[in-house]
Short mmCIF file of C-alpha atoms in Angstrom, two decimals:
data_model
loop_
_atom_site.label_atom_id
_atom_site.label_comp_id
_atom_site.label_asym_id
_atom_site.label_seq_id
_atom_site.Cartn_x
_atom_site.Cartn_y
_atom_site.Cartn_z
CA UNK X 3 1.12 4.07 3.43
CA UNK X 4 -0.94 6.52 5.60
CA UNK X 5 -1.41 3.70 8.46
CA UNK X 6 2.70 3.48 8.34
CA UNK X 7 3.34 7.09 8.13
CA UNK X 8 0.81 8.04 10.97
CA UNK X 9 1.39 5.32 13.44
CA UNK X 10 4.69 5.53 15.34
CA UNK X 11 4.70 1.65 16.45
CA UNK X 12 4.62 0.96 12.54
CA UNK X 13 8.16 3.01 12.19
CA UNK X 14 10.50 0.17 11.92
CA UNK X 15 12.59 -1.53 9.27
CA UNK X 16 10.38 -3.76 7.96
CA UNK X 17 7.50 -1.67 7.39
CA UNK X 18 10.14 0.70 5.69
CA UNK X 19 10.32 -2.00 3.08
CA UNK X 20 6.73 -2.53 3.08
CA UNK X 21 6.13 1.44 2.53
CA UNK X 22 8.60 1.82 -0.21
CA UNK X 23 6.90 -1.65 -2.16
CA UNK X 24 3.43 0.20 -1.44
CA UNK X 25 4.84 3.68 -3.20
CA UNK X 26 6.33 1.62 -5.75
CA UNK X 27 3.16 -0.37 -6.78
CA UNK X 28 1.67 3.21 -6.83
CA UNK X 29 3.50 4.87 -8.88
CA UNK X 30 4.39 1.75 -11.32
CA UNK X 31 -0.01 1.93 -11.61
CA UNK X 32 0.54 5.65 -11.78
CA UNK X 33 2.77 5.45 -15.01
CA UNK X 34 1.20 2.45 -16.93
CA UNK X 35 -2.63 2.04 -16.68
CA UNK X 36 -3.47 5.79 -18.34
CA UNK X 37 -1.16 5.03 -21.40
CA UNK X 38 -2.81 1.50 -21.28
CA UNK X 39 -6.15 2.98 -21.08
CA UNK X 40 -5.54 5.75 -23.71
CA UNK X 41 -4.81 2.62 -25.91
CA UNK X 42 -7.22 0.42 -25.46
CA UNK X 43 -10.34 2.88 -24.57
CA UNK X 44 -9.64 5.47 -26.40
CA UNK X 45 -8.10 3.30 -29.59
CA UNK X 46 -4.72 5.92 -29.40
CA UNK X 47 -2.25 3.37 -30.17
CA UNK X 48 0.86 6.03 -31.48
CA UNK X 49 3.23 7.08 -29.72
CA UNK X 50 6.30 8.91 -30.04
CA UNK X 51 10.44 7.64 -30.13
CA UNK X 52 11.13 9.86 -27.11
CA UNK X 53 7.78 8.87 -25.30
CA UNK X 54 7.95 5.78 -25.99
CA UNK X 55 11.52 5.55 -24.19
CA UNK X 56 10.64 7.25 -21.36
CA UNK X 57 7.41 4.71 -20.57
CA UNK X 58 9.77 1.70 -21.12
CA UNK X 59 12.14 3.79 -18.18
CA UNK X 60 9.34 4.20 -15.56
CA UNK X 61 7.79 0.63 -16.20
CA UNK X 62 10.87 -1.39 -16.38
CA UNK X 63 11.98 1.00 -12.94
CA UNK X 64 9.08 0.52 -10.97
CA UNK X 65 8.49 -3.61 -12.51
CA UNK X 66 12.11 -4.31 -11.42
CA UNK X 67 11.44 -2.50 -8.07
CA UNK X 68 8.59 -4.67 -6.66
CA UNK X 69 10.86 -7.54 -6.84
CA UNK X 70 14.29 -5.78 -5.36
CA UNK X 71 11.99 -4.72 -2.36
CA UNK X 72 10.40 -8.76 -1.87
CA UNK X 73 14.11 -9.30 -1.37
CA UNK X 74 14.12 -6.87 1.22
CA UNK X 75 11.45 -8.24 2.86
CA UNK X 76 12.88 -12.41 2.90
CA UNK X 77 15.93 -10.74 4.29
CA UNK X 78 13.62 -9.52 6.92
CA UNK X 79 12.18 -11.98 7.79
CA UNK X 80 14.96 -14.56 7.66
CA UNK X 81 17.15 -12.07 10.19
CA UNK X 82 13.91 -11.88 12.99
CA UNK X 83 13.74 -15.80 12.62
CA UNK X 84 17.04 -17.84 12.32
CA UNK X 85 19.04 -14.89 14.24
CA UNK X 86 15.83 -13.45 16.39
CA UNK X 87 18.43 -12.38 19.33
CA UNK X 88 20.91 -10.22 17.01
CA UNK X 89 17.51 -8.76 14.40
CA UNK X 90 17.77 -5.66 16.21
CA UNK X 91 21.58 -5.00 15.58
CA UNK X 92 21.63 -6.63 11.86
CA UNK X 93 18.33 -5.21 10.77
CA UNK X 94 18.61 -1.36 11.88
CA UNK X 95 16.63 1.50 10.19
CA UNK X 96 20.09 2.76 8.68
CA UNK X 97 20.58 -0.77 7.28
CA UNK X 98 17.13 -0.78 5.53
CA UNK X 99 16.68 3.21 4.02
CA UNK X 100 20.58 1.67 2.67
CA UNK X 101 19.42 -0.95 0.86
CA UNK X 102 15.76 0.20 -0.49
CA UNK X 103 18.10 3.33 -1.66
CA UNK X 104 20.75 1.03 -3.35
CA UNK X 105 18.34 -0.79 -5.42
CA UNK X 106 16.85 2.26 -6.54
CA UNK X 107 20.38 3.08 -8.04
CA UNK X 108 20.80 -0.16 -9.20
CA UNK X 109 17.24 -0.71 -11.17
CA UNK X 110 18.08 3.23 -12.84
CA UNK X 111 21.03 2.58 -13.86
CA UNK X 112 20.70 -1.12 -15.46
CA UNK X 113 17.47 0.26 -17.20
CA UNK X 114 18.94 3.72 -18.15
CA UNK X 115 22.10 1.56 -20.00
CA UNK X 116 19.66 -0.53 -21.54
CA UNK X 117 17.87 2.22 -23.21
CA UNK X 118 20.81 3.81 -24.21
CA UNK X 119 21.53 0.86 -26.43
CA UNK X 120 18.04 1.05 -27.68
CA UNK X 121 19.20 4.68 -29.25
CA UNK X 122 22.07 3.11 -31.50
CA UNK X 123 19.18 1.20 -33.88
CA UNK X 124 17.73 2.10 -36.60
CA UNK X 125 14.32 0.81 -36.88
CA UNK X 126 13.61 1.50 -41.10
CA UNK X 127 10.69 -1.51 -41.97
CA UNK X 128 8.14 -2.03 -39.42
CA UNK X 129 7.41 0.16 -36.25
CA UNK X 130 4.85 -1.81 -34.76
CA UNK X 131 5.61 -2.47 -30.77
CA UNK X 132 3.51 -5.98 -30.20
CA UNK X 133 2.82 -5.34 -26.42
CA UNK X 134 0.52 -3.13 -24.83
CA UNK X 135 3.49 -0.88 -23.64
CA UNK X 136 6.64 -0.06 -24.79
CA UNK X 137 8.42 -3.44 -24.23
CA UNK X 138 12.25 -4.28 -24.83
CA UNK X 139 12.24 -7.04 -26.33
CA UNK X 140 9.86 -6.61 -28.95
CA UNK X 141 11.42 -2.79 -29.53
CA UNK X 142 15.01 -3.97 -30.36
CA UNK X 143 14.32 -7.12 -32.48
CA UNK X 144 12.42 -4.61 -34.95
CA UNK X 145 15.83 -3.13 -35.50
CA UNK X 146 17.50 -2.84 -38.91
CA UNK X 147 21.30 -3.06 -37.91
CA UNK X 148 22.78 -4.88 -35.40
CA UNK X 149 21.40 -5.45 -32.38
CA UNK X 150 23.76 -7.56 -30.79
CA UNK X 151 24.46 -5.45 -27.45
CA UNK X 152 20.43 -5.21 -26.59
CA UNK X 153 20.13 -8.84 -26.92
CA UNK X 154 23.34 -9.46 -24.61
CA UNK X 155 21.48 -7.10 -22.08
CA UNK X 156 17.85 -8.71 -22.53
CA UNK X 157 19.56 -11.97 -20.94
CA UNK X 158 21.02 -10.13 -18.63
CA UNK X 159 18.38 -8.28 -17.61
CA UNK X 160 15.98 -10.56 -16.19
CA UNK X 161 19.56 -12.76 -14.40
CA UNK X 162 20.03 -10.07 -12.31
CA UNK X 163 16.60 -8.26 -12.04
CA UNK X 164 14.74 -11.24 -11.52
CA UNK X 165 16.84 -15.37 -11.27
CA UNK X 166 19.23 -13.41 -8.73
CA UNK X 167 16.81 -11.96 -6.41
CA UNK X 168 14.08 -15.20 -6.85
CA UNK X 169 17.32 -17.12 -5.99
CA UNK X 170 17.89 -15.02 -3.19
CA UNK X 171 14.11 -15.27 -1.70
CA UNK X 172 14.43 -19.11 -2.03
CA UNK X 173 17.27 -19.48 -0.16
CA UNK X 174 16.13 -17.47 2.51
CA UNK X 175 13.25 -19.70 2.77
CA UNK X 176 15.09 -22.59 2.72
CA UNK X 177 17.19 -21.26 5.74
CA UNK X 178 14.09 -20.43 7.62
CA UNK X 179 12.80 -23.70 7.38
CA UNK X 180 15.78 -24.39 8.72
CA UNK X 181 15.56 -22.92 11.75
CA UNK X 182 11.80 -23.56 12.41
CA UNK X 183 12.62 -27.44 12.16
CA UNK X 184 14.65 -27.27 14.91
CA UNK X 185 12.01 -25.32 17.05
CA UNK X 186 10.44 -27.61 19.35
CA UNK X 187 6.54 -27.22 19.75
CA UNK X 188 4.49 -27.30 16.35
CA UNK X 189 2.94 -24.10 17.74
CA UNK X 190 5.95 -22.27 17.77
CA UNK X 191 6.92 -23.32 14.14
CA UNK X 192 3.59 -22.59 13.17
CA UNK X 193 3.57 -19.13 14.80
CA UNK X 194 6.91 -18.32 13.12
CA UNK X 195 5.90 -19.48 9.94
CA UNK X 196 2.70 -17.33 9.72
CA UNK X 197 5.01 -13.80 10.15
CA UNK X 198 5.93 -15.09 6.09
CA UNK X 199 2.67 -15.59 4.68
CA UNK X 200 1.76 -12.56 3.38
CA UNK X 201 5.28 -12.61 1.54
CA UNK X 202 4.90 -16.08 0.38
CA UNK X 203 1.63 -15.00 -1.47
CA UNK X 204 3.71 -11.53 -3.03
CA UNK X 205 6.73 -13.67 -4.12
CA UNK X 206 4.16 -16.14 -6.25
CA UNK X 207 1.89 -13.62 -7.25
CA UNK X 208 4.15 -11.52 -8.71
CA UNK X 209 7.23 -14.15 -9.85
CA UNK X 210 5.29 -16.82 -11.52
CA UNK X 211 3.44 -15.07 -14.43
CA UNK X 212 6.67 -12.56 -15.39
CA UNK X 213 9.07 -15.73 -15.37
CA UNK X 214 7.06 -17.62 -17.27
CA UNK X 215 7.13 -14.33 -19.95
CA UNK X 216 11.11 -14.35 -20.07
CA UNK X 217 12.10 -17.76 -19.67
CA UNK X 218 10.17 -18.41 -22.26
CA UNK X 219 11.67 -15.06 -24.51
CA UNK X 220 10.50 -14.91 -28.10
CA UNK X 221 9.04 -18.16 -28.55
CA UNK X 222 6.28 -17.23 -26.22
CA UNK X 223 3.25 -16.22 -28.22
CA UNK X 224 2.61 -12.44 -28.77
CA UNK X 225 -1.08 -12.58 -27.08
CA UNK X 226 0.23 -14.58 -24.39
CA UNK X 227 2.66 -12.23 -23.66
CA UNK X 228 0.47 -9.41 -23.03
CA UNK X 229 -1.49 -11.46 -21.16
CA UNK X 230 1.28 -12.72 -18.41
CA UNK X 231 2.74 -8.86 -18.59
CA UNK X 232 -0.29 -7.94 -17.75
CA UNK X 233 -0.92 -9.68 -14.83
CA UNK X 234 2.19 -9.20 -13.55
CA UNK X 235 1.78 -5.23 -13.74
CA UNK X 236 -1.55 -4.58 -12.44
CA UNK X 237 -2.64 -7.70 -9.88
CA UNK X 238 0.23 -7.98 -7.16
CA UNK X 239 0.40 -3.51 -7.14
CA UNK X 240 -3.89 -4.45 -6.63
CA UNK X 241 -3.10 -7.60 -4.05
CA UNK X 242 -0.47 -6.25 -2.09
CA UNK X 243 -2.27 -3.98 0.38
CA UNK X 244 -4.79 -6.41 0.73
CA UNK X 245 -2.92 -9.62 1.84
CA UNK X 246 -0.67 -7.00 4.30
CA UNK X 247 -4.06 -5.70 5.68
CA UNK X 248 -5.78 -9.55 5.94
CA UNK X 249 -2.62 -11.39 7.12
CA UNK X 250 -0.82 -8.43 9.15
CA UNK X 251 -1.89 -8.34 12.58
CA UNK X 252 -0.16 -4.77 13.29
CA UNK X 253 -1.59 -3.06 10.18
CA UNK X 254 -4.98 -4.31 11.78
CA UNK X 255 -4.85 -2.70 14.91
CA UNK X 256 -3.05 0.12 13.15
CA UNK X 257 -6.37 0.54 11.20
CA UNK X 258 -8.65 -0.13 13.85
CA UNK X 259 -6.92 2.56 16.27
CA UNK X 260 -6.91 5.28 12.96
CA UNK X 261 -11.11 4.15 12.63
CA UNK X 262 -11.74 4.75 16.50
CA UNK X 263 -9.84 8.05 16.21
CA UNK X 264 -11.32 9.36 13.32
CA UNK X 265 -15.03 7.69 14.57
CA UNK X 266 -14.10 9.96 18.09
CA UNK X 267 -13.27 13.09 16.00
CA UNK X 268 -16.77 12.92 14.01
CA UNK X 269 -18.70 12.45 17.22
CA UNK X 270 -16.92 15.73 18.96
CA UNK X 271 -17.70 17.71 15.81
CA UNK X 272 -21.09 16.77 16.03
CA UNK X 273 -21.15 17.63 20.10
CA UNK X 274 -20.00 20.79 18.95
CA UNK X 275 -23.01 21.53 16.23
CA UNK X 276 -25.03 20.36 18.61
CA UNK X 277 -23.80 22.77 21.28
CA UNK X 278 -23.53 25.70 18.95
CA UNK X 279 -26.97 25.56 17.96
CA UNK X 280 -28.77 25.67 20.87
CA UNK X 281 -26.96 28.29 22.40
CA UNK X 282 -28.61 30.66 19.17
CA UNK X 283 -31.47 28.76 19.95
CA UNK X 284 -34.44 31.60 19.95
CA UNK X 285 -36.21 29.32 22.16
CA UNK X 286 -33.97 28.78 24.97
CA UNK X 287 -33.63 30.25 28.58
CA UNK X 288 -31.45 33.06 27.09
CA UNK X 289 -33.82 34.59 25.08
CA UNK X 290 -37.21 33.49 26.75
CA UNK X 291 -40.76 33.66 24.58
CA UNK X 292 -42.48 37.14 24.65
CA UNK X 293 -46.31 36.38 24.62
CA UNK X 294 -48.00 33.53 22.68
CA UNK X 295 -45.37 33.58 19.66
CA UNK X 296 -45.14 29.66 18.81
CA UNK X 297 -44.19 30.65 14.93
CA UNK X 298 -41.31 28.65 13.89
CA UNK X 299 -41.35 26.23 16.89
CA UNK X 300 -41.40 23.20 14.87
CA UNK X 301 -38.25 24.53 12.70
CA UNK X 302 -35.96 24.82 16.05
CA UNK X 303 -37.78 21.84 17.93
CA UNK X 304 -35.15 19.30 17.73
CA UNK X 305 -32.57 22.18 18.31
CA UNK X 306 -34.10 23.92 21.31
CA UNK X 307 -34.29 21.03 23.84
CA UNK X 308 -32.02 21.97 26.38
CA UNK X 309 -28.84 19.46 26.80
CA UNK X 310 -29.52 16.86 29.64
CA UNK X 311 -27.34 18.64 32.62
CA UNK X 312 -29.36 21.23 32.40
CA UNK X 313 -32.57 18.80 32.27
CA UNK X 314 -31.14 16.83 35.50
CA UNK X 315 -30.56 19.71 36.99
CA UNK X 316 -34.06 21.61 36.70
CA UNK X 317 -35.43 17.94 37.62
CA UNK X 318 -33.35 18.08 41.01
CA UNK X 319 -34.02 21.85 41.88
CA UNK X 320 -37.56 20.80 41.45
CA UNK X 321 -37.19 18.07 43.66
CA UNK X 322 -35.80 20.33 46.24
CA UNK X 323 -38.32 22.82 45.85
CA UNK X 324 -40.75 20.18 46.61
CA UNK X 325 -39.02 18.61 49.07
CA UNK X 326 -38.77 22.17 51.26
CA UNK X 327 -42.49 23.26 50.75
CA UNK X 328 -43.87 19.74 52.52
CA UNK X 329 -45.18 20.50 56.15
CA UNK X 330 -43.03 18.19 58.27
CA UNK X 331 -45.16 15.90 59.66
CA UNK X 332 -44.90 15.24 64.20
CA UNK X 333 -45.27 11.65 64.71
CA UNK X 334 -48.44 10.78 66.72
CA UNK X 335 -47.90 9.55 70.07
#
């Protein structure tokens, strides 16, 4: 996120997708692994009605949001490579703060309707949640009355949150291979199909454990559950910035300018110490030695040696002084 906010040649619409999946797998960390870790570490497994709402909001939000922004990325990348002459007009930074913007309203406002059928049960034998977080699936089939709506909306949750845009991704693909099989050389397919790498490895990271969860529903086991949630919530947010730093050749030379500047600002600072120190020097030519006082020498010895101008030029005056006291010499007939 830093590398794209600082660098200017990072500032286009792709790496606006890439920044808001980056802030996303932050904050989706941010809101889930200290509950999880109150629970587990801490054995604090209550929670409150209320609370407990308002985690299933932010995790469902930010869950639903990696996925919305891998769309945004196949889009990407299937504009720059079957229509690489007209990317610049179809893909425009207006186009992409759009749609990042429009999925964030989307994601809100299919999560926010699905909690507010979650407020319509009444929950009046057990209370136990069988996930590690506030899941809702498990919440509404505790239910004592009808719960008809929620389960309408669990099946229609993960068709548009998750089959639509995996839909989408694959047929993106599919048109991209498309368009590299007509491309001539094997180099240049190759070459084109290495710009999609890094989101190949996002799109099965993060879609084959959490489609295995709901495809499955409730005749997945409980344990396994957790376990497939799990993975799907903490390793692609943990992955991400590494494949985009190992298989992104501009976040690479994004880093390695930020390393040379920062490496070139440490040095300068250190010129400066340096510089500052021996002009309070005790020892130098500004304040020269009165008599045979050689206490605290050894505390100001490394500090006191004059900088190497000043050494080159005492060698050269030297030189000249040298140079002018010589008797010239008449050559001998």
């Amino acid at each position: 996120m830093a590398s794209i906010y600082l660098d200017h040649n990072l500032r286009t619409p792709k790496y606006i997708a890439v920044f808001n999946l980056a802030l996303v797998d932050l904050l989706g960390n941010s809101a889930m692994v200290p509950k999880v870790l109150n629970i587990f570490l801490f054995n604090h497994p209550h929670i409150s009605y209320n609370d407990c709402l308002t985690f299933l909001f932010f995790c469902y939000v930010f869950l639903s949001m990696q996925d919305l922004n891998l769309v945004a990325l196949s889009y990407d990348r299937a504009m720059a490579i079957v229509y690489p002459l007209h990317y610049q007009l179809k893909v425009t930074h207006k186009f992409m703060f759009c749609l990042i913007a429009s999925f964030w309203v989307f994601v809100i406002i299919v999560v926010l309707i699905a909690i507010g059928l979650l407020t319509r049960l009444s929950f009046c034998e057990s209370v136990v949640i069988k996930s590690f977080f506030c899941d809702h699936g498990q919440i509404y089939r505790l239910a004592c009355n009808d719960y008809t709506p929620s389960d309408i909306t669990a099946w229609i949750l993960p068709a548009l949150i998750l089959w639509l845009p995996l839909l989408f991704v694959l047929l993106s693909y599919l048109s991209i291979g498309y368009a590299l099989a007509k491309v001539a050389t094997v180099r240049e397919r190759m070459k084109g199909f290495k710009t999609c790498t890094a989101h190949l490895s996002l799109v099965a990271i993060y879609f084959l454990p959490i489609l295995i969860t709901f495809t499955l529903g409730a005749n997945i086991e409980p344990n396994a559950r957790i376990i497939n949630l799990s993975l799907t919530s903490v390793f692609p947010p943990m992955l991400n910035p590494i494949i985009y730093v190992l298989q992104t050749q501009e976040i690479k030379e994004s880093l390695k300018k930020f390393l040379r500047i920062t490496t070139h600002y440490k040095n300068r600072k250190l010129l400066e110490e340096v510089t500052v120190s021996w002009k309070d020097c005790p020892f130098s030519s500004r304040s020269p030695i009165q008599g045979p006082n050689f206490e605290g020498m050894g505390k100001h010895a490394l500090l006191c040696m004059p900088p190497m101008e000043q050494l080159g030029t005492a060698h050269l005056h030297l030189g000249l002084a040298m140079a002018s006291s010589r008797t010239p010499r008449i050559p001998s007939k």
